[in-house]
mmCIF file of C-alpha atoms in Angstrom:
data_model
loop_
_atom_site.group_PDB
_atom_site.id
_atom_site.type_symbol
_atom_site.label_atom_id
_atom_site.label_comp_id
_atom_site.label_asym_id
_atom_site.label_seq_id
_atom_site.Cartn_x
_atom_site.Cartn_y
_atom_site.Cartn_z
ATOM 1 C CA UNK R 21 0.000 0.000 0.000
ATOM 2 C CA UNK R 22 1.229 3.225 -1.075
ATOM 3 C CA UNK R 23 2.016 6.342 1.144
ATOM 4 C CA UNK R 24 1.934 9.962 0.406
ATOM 5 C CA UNK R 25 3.980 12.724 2.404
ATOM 6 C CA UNK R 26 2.699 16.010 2.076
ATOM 7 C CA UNK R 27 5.128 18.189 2.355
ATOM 8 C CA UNK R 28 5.116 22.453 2.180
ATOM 9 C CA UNK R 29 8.824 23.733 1.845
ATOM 10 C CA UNK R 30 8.576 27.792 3.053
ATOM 11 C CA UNK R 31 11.492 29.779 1.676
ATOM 12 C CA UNK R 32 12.468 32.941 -0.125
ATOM 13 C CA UNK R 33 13.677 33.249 -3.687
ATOM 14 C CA UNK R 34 16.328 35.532 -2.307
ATOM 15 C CA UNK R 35 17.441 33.277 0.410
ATOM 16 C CA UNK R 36 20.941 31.093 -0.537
ATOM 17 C CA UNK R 37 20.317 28.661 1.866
ATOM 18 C CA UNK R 38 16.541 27.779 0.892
ATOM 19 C CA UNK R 39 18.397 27.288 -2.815
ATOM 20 C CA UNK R 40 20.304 24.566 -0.834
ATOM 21 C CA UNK R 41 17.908 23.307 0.981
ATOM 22 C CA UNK R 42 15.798 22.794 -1.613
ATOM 23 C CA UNK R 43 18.105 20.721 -3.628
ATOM 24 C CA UNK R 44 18.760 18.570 -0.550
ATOM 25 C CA UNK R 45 15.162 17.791 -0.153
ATOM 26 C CA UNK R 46 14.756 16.943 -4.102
ATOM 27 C CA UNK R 47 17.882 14.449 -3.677
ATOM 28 C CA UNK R 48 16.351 13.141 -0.463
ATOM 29 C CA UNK R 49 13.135 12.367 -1.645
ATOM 30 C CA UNK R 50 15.122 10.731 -5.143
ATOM 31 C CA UNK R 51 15.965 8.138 -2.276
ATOM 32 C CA UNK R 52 12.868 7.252 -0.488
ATOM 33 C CA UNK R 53 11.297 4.106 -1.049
ATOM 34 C CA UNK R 54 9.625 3.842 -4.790
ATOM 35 C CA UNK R 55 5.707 3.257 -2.748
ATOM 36 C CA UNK R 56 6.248 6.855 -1.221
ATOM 37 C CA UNK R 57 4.415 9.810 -3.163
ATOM 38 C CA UNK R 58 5.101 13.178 -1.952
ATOM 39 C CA UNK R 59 2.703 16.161 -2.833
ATOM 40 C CA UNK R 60 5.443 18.827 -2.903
ATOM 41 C CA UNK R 61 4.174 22.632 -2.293
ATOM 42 C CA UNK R 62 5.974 25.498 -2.147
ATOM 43 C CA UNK R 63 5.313 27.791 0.308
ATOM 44 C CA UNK R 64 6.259 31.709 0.163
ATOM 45 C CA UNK R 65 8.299 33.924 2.934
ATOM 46 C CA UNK R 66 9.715 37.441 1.971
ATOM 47 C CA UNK R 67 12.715 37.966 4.005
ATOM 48 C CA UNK R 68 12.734 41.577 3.203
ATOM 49 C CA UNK R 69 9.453 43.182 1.970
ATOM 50 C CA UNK R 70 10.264 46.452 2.917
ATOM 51 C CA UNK R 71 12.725 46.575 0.120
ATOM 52 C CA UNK R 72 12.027 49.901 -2.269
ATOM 53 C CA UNK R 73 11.901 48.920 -6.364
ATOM 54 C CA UNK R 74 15.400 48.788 -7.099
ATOM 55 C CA UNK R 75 16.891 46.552 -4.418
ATOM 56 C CA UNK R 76 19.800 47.104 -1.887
ATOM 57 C CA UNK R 77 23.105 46.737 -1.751
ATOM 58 C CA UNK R 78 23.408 43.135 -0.002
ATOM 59 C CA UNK R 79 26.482 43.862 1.972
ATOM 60 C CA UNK R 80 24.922 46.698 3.147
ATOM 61 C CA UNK R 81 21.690 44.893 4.326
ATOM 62 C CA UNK R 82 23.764 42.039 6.066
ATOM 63 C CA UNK R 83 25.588 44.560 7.952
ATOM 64 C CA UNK R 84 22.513 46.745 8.744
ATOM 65 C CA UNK R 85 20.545 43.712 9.456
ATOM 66 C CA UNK R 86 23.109 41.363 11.313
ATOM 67 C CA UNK R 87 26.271 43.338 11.795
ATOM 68 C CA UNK R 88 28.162 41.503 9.803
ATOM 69 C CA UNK R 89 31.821 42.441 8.298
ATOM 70 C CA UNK R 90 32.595 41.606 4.539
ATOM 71 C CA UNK R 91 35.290 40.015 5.843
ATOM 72 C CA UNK R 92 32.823 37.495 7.320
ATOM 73 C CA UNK R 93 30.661 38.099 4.287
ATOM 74 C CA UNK R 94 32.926 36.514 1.995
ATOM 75 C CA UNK R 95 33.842 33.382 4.028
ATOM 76 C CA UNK R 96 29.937 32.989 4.216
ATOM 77 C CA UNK R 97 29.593 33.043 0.840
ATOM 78 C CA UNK R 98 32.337 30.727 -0.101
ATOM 79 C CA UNK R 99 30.726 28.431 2.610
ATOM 80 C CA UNK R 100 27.414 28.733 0.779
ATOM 81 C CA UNK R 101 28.926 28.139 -2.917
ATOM 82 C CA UNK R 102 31.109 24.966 -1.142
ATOM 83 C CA UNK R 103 27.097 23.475 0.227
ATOM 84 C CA UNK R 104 25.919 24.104 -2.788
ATOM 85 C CA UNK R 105 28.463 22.341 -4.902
ATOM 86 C CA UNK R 106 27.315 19.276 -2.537
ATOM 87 C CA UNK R 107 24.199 19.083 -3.380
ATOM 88 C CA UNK R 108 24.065 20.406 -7.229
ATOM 89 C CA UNK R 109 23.432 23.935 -7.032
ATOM 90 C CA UNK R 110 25.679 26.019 -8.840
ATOM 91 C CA UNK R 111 26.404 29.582 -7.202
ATOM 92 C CA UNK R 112 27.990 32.672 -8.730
ATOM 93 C CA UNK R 113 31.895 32.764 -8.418
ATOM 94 C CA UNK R 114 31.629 36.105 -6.581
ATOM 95 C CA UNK R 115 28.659 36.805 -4.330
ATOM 96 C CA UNK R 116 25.631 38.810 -6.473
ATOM 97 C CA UNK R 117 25.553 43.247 -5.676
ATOM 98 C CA UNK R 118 21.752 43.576 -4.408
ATOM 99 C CA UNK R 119 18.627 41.996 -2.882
ATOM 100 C CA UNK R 120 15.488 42.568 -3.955
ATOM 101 C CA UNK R 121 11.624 42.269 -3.278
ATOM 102 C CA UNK R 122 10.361 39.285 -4.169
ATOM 103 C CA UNK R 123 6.598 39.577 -3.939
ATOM 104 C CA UNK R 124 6.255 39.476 -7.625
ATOM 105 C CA UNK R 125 8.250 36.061 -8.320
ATOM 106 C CA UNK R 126 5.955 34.679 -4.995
ATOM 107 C CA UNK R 127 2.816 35.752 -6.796
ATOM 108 C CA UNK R 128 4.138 33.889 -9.837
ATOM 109 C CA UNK R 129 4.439 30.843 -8.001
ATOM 110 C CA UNK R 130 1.280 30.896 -6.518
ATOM 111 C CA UNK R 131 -0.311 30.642 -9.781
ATOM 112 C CA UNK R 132 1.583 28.231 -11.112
ATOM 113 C CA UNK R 133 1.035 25.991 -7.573
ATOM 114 C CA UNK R 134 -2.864 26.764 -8.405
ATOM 115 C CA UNK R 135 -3.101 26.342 -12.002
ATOM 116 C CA UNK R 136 0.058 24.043 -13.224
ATOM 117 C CA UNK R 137 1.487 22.375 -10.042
ATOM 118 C CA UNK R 138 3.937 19.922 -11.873
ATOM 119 C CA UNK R 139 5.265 23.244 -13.085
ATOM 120 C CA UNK R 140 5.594 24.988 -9.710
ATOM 121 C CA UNK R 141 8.839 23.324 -8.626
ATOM 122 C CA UNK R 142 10.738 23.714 -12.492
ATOM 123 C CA UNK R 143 9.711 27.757 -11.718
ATOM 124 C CA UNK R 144 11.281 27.686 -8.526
ATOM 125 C CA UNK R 145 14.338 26.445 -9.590
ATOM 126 C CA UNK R 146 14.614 29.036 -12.396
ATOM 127 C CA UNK R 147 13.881 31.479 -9.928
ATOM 128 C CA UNK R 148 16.230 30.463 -7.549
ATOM 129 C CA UNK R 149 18.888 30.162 -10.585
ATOM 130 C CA UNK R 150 18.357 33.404 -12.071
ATOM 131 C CA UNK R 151 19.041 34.960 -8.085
ATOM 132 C CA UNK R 152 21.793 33.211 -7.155
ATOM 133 C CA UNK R 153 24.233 32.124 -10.266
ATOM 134 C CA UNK R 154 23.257 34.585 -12.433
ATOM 135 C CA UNK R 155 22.887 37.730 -9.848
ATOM 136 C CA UNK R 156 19.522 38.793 -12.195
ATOM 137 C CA UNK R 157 17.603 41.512 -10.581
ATOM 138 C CA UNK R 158 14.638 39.257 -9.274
ATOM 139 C CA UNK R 159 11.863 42.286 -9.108
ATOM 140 C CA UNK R 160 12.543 43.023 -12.772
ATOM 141 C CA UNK R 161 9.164 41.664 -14.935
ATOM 142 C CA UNK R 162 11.481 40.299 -17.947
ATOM 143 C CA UNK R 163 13.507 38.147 -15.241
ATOM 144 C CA UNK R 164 10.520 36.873 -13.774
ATOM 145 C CA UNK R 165 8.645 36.157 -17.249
ATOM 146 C CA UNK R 166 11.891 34.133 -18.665
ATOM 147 C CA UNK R 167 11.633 31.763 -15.452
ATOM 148 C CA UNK R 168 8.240 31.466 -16.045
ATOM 149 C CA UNK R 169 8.957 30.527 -20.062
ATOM 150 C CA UNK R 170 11.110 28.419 -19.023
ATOM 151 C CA UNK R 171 9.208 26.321 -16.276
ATOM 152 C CA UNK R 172 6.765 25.440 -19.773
ATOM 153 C CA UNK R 173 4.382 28.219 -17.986
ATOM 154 C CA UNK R 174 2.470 31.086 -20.952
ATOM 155 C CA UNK R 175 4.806 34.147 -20.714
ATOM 156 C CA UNK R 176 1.589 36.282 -21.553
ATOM 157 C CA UNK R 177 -0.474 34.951 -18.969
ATOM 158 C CA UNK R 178 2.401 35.735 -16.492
ATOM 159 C CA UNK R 179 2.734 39.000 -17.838
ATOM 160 C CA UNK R 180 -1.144 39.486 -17.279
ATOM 161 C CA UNK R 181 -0.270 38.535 -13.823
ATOM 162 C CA UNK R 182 2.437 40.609 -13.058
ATOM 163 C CA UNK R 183 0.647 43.886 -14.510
ATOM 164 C CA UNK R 184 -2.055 43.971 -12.278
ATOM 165 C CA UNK R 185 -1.876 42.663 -8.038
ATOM 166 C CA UNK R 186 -3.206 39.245 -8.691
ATOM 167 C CA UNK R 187 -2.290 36.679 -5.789
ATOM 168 C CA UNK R 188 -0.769 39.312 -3.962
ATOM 169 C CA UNK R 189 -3.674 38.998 -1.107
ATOM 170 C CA UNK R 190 -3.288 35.275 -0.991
ATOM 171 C CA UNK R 191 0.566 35.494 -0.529
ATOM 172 C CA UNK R 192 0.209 37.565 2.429
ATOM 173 C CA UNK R 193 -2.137 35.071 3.320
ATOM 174 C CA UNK R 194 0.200 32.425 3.505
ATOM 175 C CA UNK R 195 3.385 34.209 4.828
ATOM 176 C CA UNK R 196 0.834 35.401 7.688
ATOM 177 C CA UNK R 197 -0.512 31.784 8.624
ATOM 178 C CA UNK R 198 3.487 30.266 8.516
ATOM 179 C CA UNK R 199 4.020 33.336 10.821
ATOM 180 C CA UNK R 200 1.419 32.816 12.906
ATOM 181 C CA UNK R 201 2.529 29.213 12.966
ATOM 182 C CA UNK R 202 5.725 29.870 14.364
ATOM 183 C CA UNK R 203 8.151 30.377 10.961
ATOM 184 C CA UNK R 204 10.293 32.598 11.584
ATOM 185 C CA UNK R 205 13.655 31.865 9.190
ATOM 186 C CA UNK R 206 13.553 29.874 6.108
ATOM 187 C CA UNK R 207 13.957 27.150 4.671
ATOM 188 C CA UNK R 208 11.416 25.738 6.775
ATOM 189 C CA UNK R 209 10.006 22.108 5.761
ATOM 190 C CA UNK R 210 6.676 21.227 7.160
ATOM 191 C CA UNK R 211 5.604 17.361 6.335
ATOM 192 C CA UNK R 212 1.715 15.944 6.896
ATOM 193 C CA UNK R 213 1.212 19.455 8.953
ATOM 194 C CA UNK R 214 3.049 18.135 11.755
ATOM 195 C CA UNK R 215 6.719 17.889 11.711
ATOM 196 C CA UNK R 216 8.575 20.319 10.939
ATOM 197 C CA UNK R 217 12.526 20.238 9.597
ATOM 198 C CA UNK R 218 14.407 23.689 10.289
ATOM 199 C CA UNK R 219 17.265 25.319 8.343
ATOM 200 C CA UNK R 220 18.954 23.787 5.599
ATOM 201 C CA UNK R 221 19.619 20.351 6.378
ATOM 202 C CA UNK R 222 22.009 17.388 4.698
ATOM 203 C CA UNK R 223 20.463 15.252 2.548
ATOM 204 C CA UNK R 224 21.334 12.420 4.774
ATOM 205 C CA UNK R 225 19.199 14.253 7.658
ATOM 206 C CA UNK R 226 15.939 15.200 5.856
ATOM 207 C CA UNK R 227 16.305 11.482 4.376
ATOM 208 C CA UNK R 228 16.600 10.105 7.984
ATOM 209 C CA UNK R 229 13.995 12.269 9.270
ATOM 210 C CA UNK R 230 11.737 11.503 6.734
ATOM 211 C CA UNK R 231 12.104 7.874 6.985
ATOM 212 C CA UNK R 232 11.196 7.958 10.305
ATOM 213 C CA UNK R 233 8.342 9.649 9.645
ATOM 214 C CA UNK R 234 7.015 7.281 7.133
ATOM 215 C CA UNK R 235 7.657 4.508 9.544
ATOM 216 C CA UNK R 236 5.375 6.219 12.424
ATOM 217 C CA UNK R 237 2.649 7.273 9.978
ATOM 218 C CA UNK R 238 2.924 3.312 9.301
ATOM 219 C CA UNK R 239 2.513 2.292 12.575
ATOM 220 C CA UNK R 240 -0.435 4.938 13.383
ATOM 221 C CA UNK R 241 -2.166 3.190 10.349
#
């Protein structure tokens, strides 16, 4: 008899570590047992919404934010492109200029989780690509539409999308009920609405963890 994890992964296109964590999860689940389905949904969180059209300078956010040096900057970074090399994800040789608000690539996911969900997932990983190897300015509408093209989702439909405020409400929906629900840093990774997996995590952890998961929802049944 077949099982099905449900599982919502919260995160932030402009987050490195969600771009990790991600692709740990995806090589996790690759190693689950072939009777295990997992309904895969991808949850939004803006890290910074109070970001004006434009962006910020990064390293001037990370110090404002968390007092960091770019000393300490740049041995975080090369920390993040040496986790990401372990796990597939290819980071920028030097660390991208800005950050910017990503309310508009969220609203674009929404749809597609609505509309095209076996599409959702390709768009997030375009997303996530065009922020952190390719340093593309993620609030721009021509960044957002060639993700979009190129998760097999209409470009004009996005555009319709992104020209008006459509599933802006219902992301603030969701960032408000994962807030309310006690997310407060991303990547978060909530499975069957009751366990939840914090930070970005090995792929021999979230395997582990979700093995034992499957085995209790086995003995429950």
């Amino acid at each position: 008899m077949s099982q099905l994890l449900k599982i919502d992964f919260v995160s932030d296109i402009s987050c490195p570590w969600c771009a990790i964590g991600l692709a740990a999860l995806n090589q996790a689940l690759d190693r689950l047992p072939p009777d295990v389905g997992v309904g895969l949904s991808l949850q939004p969180f803006e890290l910074a919404p109070e970001l004006p059209e434009g962006g910020e300078d990064l390293s001037a956010m990370l110090t404002r934010r968390y007092g960091s040096t770019p000393e300490q900057q740049a041995q975080l970074y090369a920390t993040l492109r040496q986790r990401g090399a372990e796990v597939g994800f290819e980071f920028a040789p030097k660390s991208r200029q800005r950050i910017y608000k990503t309310l508009n690539a969220h609203r674009l996911l929404h749809w597609a989780g609505l509309e095209h969900p076996e599409r959702q997932l390709a768009l997030k990983q375009a997303l996530l690509l065009a922020c952190h190897r390719d340093g593309l300015p993620m609030d721009a509408d021509d960044v957002l539409l060639d993700a979009a093209e190129s998760a097999g989702l209409d470009r004009e439909r996005a555009m319709e999308i992104l020209a008006g405020d459509q599933f802006a409400a219902e992301v603030r929906e969701r960032e408000a009920f994962y807030q309310q629900a006690g997310v407060n840093s991303v990547p978060t990774m909530i499975i069957d609405d009751r366990y939840v997996i914090a930070g970005s995590r090995p792929v021999e952890v979230i395997e582990q963890a979700l093995l034992q998961i499957i085995a209790a929802a086995k003995q429950e049944g």
